[in-house]
PDB file of C-alpha atoms in Angstrom:
ATOM      1  CA  UNK G 291     -59.335   5.489  46.374  1.00  0.00           C
ATOM      2  CA  UNK G 292     -60.210   6.981  49.733  1.00  0.00           C
ATOM      3  CA  UNK G 293     -63.891   6.167  49.940  1.00  0.00           C
ATOM      4  CA  UNK G 294     -64.268   6.158  53.741  1.00  0.00           C
ATOM      5  CA  UNK G 295     -64.996   9.787  54.731  1.00  0.00           C
ATOM      6  CA  UNK G 296     -63.060   9.584  58.019  1.00  0.00           C
ATOM      7  CA  UNK G 297     -60.005   8.084  56.321  1.00  0.00           C
ATOM      8  CA  UNK G 298     -60.236  10.589  53.485  1.00  0.00           C
ATOM      9  CA  UNK G 299     -60.408  13.537  55.900  1.00  0.00           C
ATOM     10  CA  UNK G 300     -57.472  12.243  57.951  1.00  0.00           C
ATOM     11  CA  UNK G 301     -55.386  11.645  54.819  1.00  0.00           C
ATOM     12  CA  UNK G 302     -56.138  15.119  53.460  1.00  0.00           C
ATOM     13  CA  UNK G 303     -55.337  16.695  56.842  1.00  0.00           C
ATOM     14  CA  UNK G 304     -51.970  14.911  56.800  1.00  0.00           C
ATOM     15  CA  UNK G 305     -51.248  16.112  53.256  1.00  0.00           C
ATOM     16  CA  UNK G 306     -52.153  19.719  54.139  1.00  0.00           C
ATOM     17  CA  UNK G 307     -49.877  19.514  57.183  1.00  0.00           C
ATOM     18  CA  UNK G 308     -47.039  18.110  55.069  1.00  0.00           C
ATOM     19  CA  UNK G 309     -47.654  20.856  52.514  1.00  0.00           C
ATOM     20  CA  UNK G 310     -45.437  21.081  49.479  1.00  0.00           C
ATOM     21  CA  UNK G 311     -43.117  18.377  50.876  1.00  0.00           C
ATOM     22  CA  UNK G 312     -45.840  15.821  50.083  1.00  0.00           C
ATOM     23  CA  UNK G 313     -46.471  17.056  46.541  1.00  0.00           C
ATOM     24  CA  UNK G 314     -46.552  14.111  44.137  1.00  0.00           C
ATOM     25  CA  UNK G 315     -44.584  14.241  40.911  1.00  0.00           C
ATOM     26  CA  UNK G 316     -47.452  12.744  38.917  1.00  0.00           C
ATOM     27  CA  UNK G 317     -50.466  14.427  37.309  1.00  0.00           C
ATOM     28  CA  UNK G 318     -51.961  16.763  39.925  1.00  0.00           C
ATOM     29  CA  UNK G 319     -55.168  17.487  38.015  1.00  0.00           C
ATOM     30  CA  UNK G 320     -56.833  14.668  39.978  1.00  0.00           C
ATOM     31  CA  UNK G 321     -56.906  17.074  42.942  1.00  0.00           C
ATOM     32  CA  UNK G 322     -59.933  18.589  41.208  1.00  0.00           C
ATOM     33  CA  UNK G 323     -61.924  15.652  42.536  1.00  0.00           C
ATOM     34  CA  UNK G 324     -61.074  16.688  46.097  1.00  0.00           C
ATOM     35  CA  UNK G 325     -62.491  20.218  45.897  1.00  0.00           C
ATOM     36  CA  UNK G 326     -65.647  19.145  47.706  1.00  0.00           C
ATOM     37  CA  UNK G 327     -63.553  18.903  50.886  1.00  0.00           C
ATOM     38  CA  UNK G 328     -62.039  21.918  52.720  1.00  0.00           C
ATOM     39  CA  UNK G 329     -58.650  20.186  52.985  1.00  0.00           C
ATOM     40  CA  UNK G 330     -58.737  19.273  49.286  1.00  0.00           C
ATOM     41  CA  UNK G 331     -59.364  22.902  48.342  1.00  0.00           C
ATOM     42  CA  UNK G 332     -56.517  24.032  50.598  1.00  0.00           C
ATOM     43  CA  UNK G 333     -54.224  21.323  49.216  1.00  0.00           C
ATOM     44  CA  UNK G 334     -54.943  22.430  45.629  1.00  0.00           C
ATOM     45  CA  UNK G 335     -53.500  25.824  46.524  1.00  0.00           C
ATOM     46  CA  UNK G 336     -50.547  24.426  48.463  1.00  0.00           C
ATOM     47  CA  UNK G 337     -49.616  22.285  45.483  1.00  0.00           C
ATOM     48  CA  UNK G 338     -50.438  25.173  43.112  1.00  0.00           C
ATOM     49  CA  UNK G 339     -52.681  23.120  40.848  1.00  0.00           C
ATOM     50  CA  UNK G 340     -53.575  25.879  38.363  1.00  0.00           C
ATOM     51  CA  UNK G 341     -56.512  23.980  36.865  1.00  0.00           C
ATOM     52  CA  UNK G 342     -58.312  24.213  40.248  1.00  0.00           C
ATOM     53  CA  UNK G 343     -57.957  27.958  40.692  1.00  0.00           C
ATOM     54  CA  UNK G 344     -61.218  28.964  38.920  1.00  0.00           C
ATOM     55  CA  UNK G 345     -63.156  26.490  41.068  1.00  0.00           C
ATOM     56  CA  UNK G 346     -61.457  27.782  44.246  1.00  0.00           C
ATOM     57  CA  UNK G 347     -62.443  31.325  43.292  1.00  0.00           C
ATOM     58  CA  UNK G 348     -66.031  30.236  42.614  1.00  0.00           C
ATOM     59  CA  UNK G 349     -66.240  28.389  45.953  1.00  0.00           C
ATOM     60  CA  UNK G 350     -64.790  31.369  47.821  1.00  0.00           C
ATOM     61  CA  UNK G 351     -67.219  33.826  46.220  1.00  0.00           C
ATOM     62  CA  UNK G 352     -70.402  31.748  46.218  1.00  0.00           C
ATOM     63  CA  UNK G 353     -72.986  32.614  48.832  1.00  0.00           C
ATOM     64  CA  UNK G 354     -74.087  28.980  49.032  1.00  0.00           C
ATOM     65  CA  UNK G 355     -70.673  27.519  49.900  1.00  0.00           C
ATOM     66  CA  UNK G 356     -70.641  26.169  53.443  1.00  0.00           C
ATOM     67  CA  UNK G 357     -68.252  27.889  55.832  1.00  0.00           C
ATOM     68  CA  UNK G 358     -65.642  25.088  56.180  1.00  0.00           C
ATOM     69  CA  UNK G 359     -65.414  24.566  52.410  1.00  0.00           C
ATOM     70  CA  UNK G 360     -65.218  28.334  51.823  1.00  0.00           C
ATOM     71  CA  UNK G 361     -62.392  28.511  54.361  1.00  0.00           C
ATOM     72  CA  UNK G 362     -60.560  25.721  52.512  1.00  0.00           C
ATOM     73  CA  UNK G 363     -61.013  27.555  49.204  1.00  0.00           C
ATOM     74  CA  UNK G 364     -59.791  30.843  50.711  1.00  0.00           C
ATOM     75  CA  UNK G 365     -56.772  29.094  52.225  1.00  0.00           C
ATOM     76  CA  UNK G 366     -56.102  27.520  48.829  1.00  0.00           C
ATOM     77  CA  UNK G 367     -56.188  30.958  47.213  1.00  0.00           C
ATOM     78  CA  UNK G 368     -53.901  32.281  49.953  1.00  0.00           C
ATOM     79  CA  UNK G 369     -51.488  29.414  49.246  1.00  0.00           C
ATOM     80  CA  UNK G 370     -51.559  30.496  45.593  1.00  0.00           C
ATOM     81  CA  UNK G 371     -50.699  34.002  46.842  1.00  0.00           C
ATOM     82  CA  UNK G 372     -53.838  35.459  45.229  1.00  0.00           C
ATOM     83  CA  UNK G 373     -54.107  38.755  47.100  1.00  0.00           C
ATOM     84  CA  UNK G 374     -56.410  40.234  44.459  1.00  0.00           C
ATOM     85  CA  UNK G 375     -59.306  37.793  44.838  1.00  0.00           C
ATOM     86  CA  UNK G 376     -58.958  37.714  48.629  1.00  0.00           C
ATOM     87  CA  UNK G 377     -59.047  41.525  48.777  1.00  0.00           C
ATOM     88  CA  UNK G 378     -62.087  41.642  46.451  1.00  0.00           C
ATOM     89  CA  UNK G 379     -64.031  39.276  48.704  1.00  0.00           C
ATOM     90  CA  UNK G 380     -62.839  40.992  51.893  1.00  0.00           C
ATOM     91  CA  UNK G 381     -64.041  44.375  50.668  1.00  0.00           C
ATOM     92  CA  UNK G 382     -67.018  43.200  48.659  1.00  0.00           C
ATOM     93  CA  UNK G 383     -70.746  43.008  49.272  1.00  0.00           C
ATOM     94  CA  UNK G 384     -70.638  39.460  50.680  1.00  0.00           C
ATOM     95  CA  UNK G 385     -72.064  38.643  54.109  1.00  0.00           C
ATOM     96  CA  UNK G 386     -69.872  39.642  57.063  1.00  0.00           C
ATOM     97  CA  UNK G 387     -68.805  36.069  57.867  1.00  0.00           C
ATOM     98  CA  UNK G 388     -67.578  35.525  54.329  1.00  0.00           C
ATOM     99  CA  UNK G 389     -65.708  38.830  54.353  1.00  0.00           C
ATOM    100  CA  UNK G 390     -64.169  37.979  57.747  1.00  0.00           C
ATOM    101  CA  UNK G 391     -62.829  34.699  56.389  1.00  0.00           C
ATOM    102  CA  UNK G 392     -61.282  36.485  53.390  1.00  0.00           C
ATOM    103  CA  UNK G 393     -59.641  39.021  55.718  1.00  0.00           C
ATOM    104  CA  UNK G 394     -58.259  36.208  57.884  1.00  0.00           C
ATOM    105  CA  UNK G 395     -56.801  34.489  54.802  1.00  0.00           C
ATOM    106  CA  UNK G 396     -55.349  37.765  53.477  1.00  0.00           C
ATOM    107  CA  UNK G 397     -53.634  39.000  56.663  1.00  0.00           C
ATOM    108  CA  UNK G 398     -50.615  36.626  56.447  1.00  0.00           C
ATOM    109  CA  UNK G 399     -50.068  37.609  52.790  1.00  0.00           C
ATOM    110  CA  UNK G 400     -50.608  41.350  53.069  1.00  0.00           C
ATOM    111  CA  UNK G 401     -51.780  42.817  56.384  1.00  0.00           C
ATOM    112  CA  UNK G 402     -51.842  46.350  54.984  1.00  0.00           C
ATOM    113  CA  UNK G 403     -54.235  45.385  52.198  1.00  0.00           C
ATOM    114  CA  UNK G 404     -56.356  43.350  54.646  1.00  0.00           C
ATOM    115  CA  UNK G 405     -56.568  46.241  57.123  1.00  0.00           C
ATOM    116  CA  UNK G 406     -58.758  48.542  55.014  1.00  0.00           C
ATOM    117  CA  UNK G 407     -61.673  46.112  54.533  1.00  0.00           C
ATOM    118  CA  UNK G 408     -61.190  44.976  58.146  1.00  0.00           C
ATOM    119  CA  UNK G 409     -61.610  48.551  59.399  1.00  0.00           C
ATOM    120  CA  UNK G 410     -64.709  49.003  57.248  1.00  0.00           C
ATOM    121  CA  UNK G 411     -66.164  45.725  58.478  1.00  0.00           C
ATOM    122  CA  UNK G 412     -65.396  46.483  62.127  1.00  0.00           C
ATOM    123  CA  UNK G 413     -67.258  49.799  61.779  1.00  0.00           C
ATOM    124  CA  UNK G 414     -70.390  47.847  60.834  1.00  0.00           C
ATOM    125  CA  UNK G 415     -72.438  46.977  63.963  1.00  0.00           C
ATOM    126  CA  UNK G 416     -73.594  43.773  62.227  1.00  0.00           C
ATOM    127  CA  UNK G 417     -69.972  42.570  62.270  1.00  0.00           C
ATOM    128  CA  UNK G 418     -69.724  42.510  66.077  1.00  0.00           C
ATOM    129  CA  UNK G 419     -69.714  38.670  66.197  1.00  0.00           C
ATOM    130  CA  UNK G 420     -66.700  38.680  63.847  1.00  0.00           C
ATOM    131  CA  UNK G 421     -64.616  41.167  65.883  1.00  0.00           C
ATOM    132  CA  UNK G 422     -62.539  38.702  67.892  1.00  0.00           C
ATOM    133  CA  UNK G 423     -61.595  36.621  64.847  1.00  0.00           C
ATOM    134  CA  UNK G 424     -60.631  39.693  62.818  1.00  0.00           C
ATOM    135  CA  UNK G 425     -58.577  41.283  65.595  1.00  0.00           C
ATOM    136  CA  UNK G 426     -56.906  37.964  66.391  1.00  0.00           C
ATOM    137  CA  UNK G 427     -55.857  37.543  62.746  1.00  0.00           C
ATOM    138  CA  UNK G 428     -54.019  40.868  62.899  1.00  0.00           C
ATOM    139  CA  UNK G 429     -52.554  40.300  66.347  1.00  0.00           C
ATOM    140  CA  UNK G 430     -51.154  36.963  65.161  1.00  0.00           C
ATOM    141  CA  UNK G 431     -49.088  38.564  62.395  1.00  0.00           C
ATOM    142  CA  UNK G 432     -45.872  40.510  62.914  1.00  0.00           C
ATOM    143  CA  UNK G 433     -47.056  43.587  60.986  1.00  0.00           C
ATOM    144  CA  UNK G 434     -50.738  43.064  61.701  1.00  0.00           C
ATOM    145  CA  UNK G 435     -51.277  45.329  64.720  1.00  0.00           C
ATOM    146  CA  UNK G 436     -49.622  48.332  63.054  1.00  0.00           C
ATOM    147  CA  UNK G 437     -51.580  47.780  59.835  1.00  0.00           C
ATOM    148  CA  UNK G 438     -54.921  47.506  61.604  1.00  0.00           C
ATOM    149  CA  UNK G 439     -54.163  50.466  63.884  1.00  0.00           C
ATOM    150  CA  UNK G 440     -53.334  52.654  60.865  1.00  0.00           C
ATOM    151  CA  UNK G 441     -56.545  51.632  59.083  1.00  0.00           C
ATOM    152  CA  UNK G 442     -58.637  52.315  62.189  1.00  0.00           C
ATOM    153  CA  UNK G 443     -57.030  55.716  62.869  1.00  0.00           C
ATOM    154  CA  UNK G 444     -59.987  57.827  61.711  1.00  0.00           C
ATOM    155  CA  UNK G 445     -62.626  55.101  61.892  1.00  0.00           C
ATOM    156  CA  UNK G 446     -65.513  55.328  64.353  1.00  0.00           C
ATOM    157  CA  UNK G 447     -66.280  51.923  65.853  1.00  0.00           C
ATOM    158  CA  UNK G 448     -69.433  50.788  67.606  1.00  0.00           C
ATOM    159  CA  UNK G 449     -68.713  50.697  71.387  1.00  0.00           C
ATOM    160  CA  UNK G 450     -69.235  46.921  71.631  1.00  0.00           C
ATOM    161  CA  UNK G 451     -66.781  46.299  68.762  1.00  0.00           C
ATOM    162  CA  UNK G 452     -64.177  48.619  70.297  1.00  0.00           C
ATOM    163  CA  UNK G 453     -64.542  46.895  73.672  1.00  0.00           C
ATOM    164  CA  UNK G 454     -64.215  43.420  72.156  1.00  0.00           C
ATOM    165  CA  UNK G 455     -61.190  44.509  70.136  1.00  0.00           C
ATOM    166  CA  UNK G 456     -59.456  45.985  73.168  1.00  0.00           C
ATOM    167  CA  UNK G 457     -60.263  42.909  75.207  1.00  0.00           C
ATOM    168  CA  UNK G 458     -58.803  40.646  72.502  1.00  0.00           C
ATOM    169  CA  UNK G 459     -55.674  42.799  72.263  1.00  0.00           C
ATOM    170  CA  UNK G 460     -55.300  42.698  76.039  1.00  0.00           C
ATOM    171  CA  UNK G 461     -55.605  38.917  76.160  1.00  0.00           C
ATOM    172  CA  UNK G 462     -52.998  38.451  73.437  1.00  0.00           C
ATOM    173  CA  UNK G 463     -50.692  40.989  75.113  1.00  0.00           C
ATOM    174  CA  UNK G 464     -51.144  39.234  78.461  1.00  0.00           C
ATOM    175  CA  UNK G 465     -50.359  35.825  76.943  1.00  0.00           C
ATOM    176  CA  UNK G 466     -47.274  37.187  75.171  1.00  0.00           C
ATOM    177  CA  UNK G 467     -45.851  38.867  78.288  1.00  0.00           C
ATOM    178  CA  UNK G 468     -42.918  36.899  79.738  1.00  0.00           C
ATOM    179  CA  UNK G 469     -43.171  35.899  83.393  1.00  0.00           C
TER     180      UNK G 469
END
């Protein structure tokens, strides 16, 4: 067993990186014991261990889940392809940081679905600290910019959020421009 925390973290990171190529052919239900680690939660989704899905949903929704573990749970749900739960959290009453993480996890699966709660969140002045991460998630996906632009079409944004969003878009555009 991986009892040393540093070794355990490194091993789980390697398994997440290897993804489904590293999926064992034995009983995967033991992954349930790894759900206290962000990488373990992510790995449960990558390997599609169905028995872990309710726990991943609970971790993703719970207000008391720490941010790294919540991110692992959301990434696990994204690996399962669970757009429904991700969209519920993204558009729900959760704190802005929790909603931002759900949006970030949802964008690669369905940028159009992620765009509506993103536009609503960006219109909230309390979400200003989350602006760069949200905009970057959309700018990093092929269909992301068009989806977010369409959702923001008739949305009034706080000036600071609009400025940060434009700045982020400009930086990404600058970095993507060939010399």
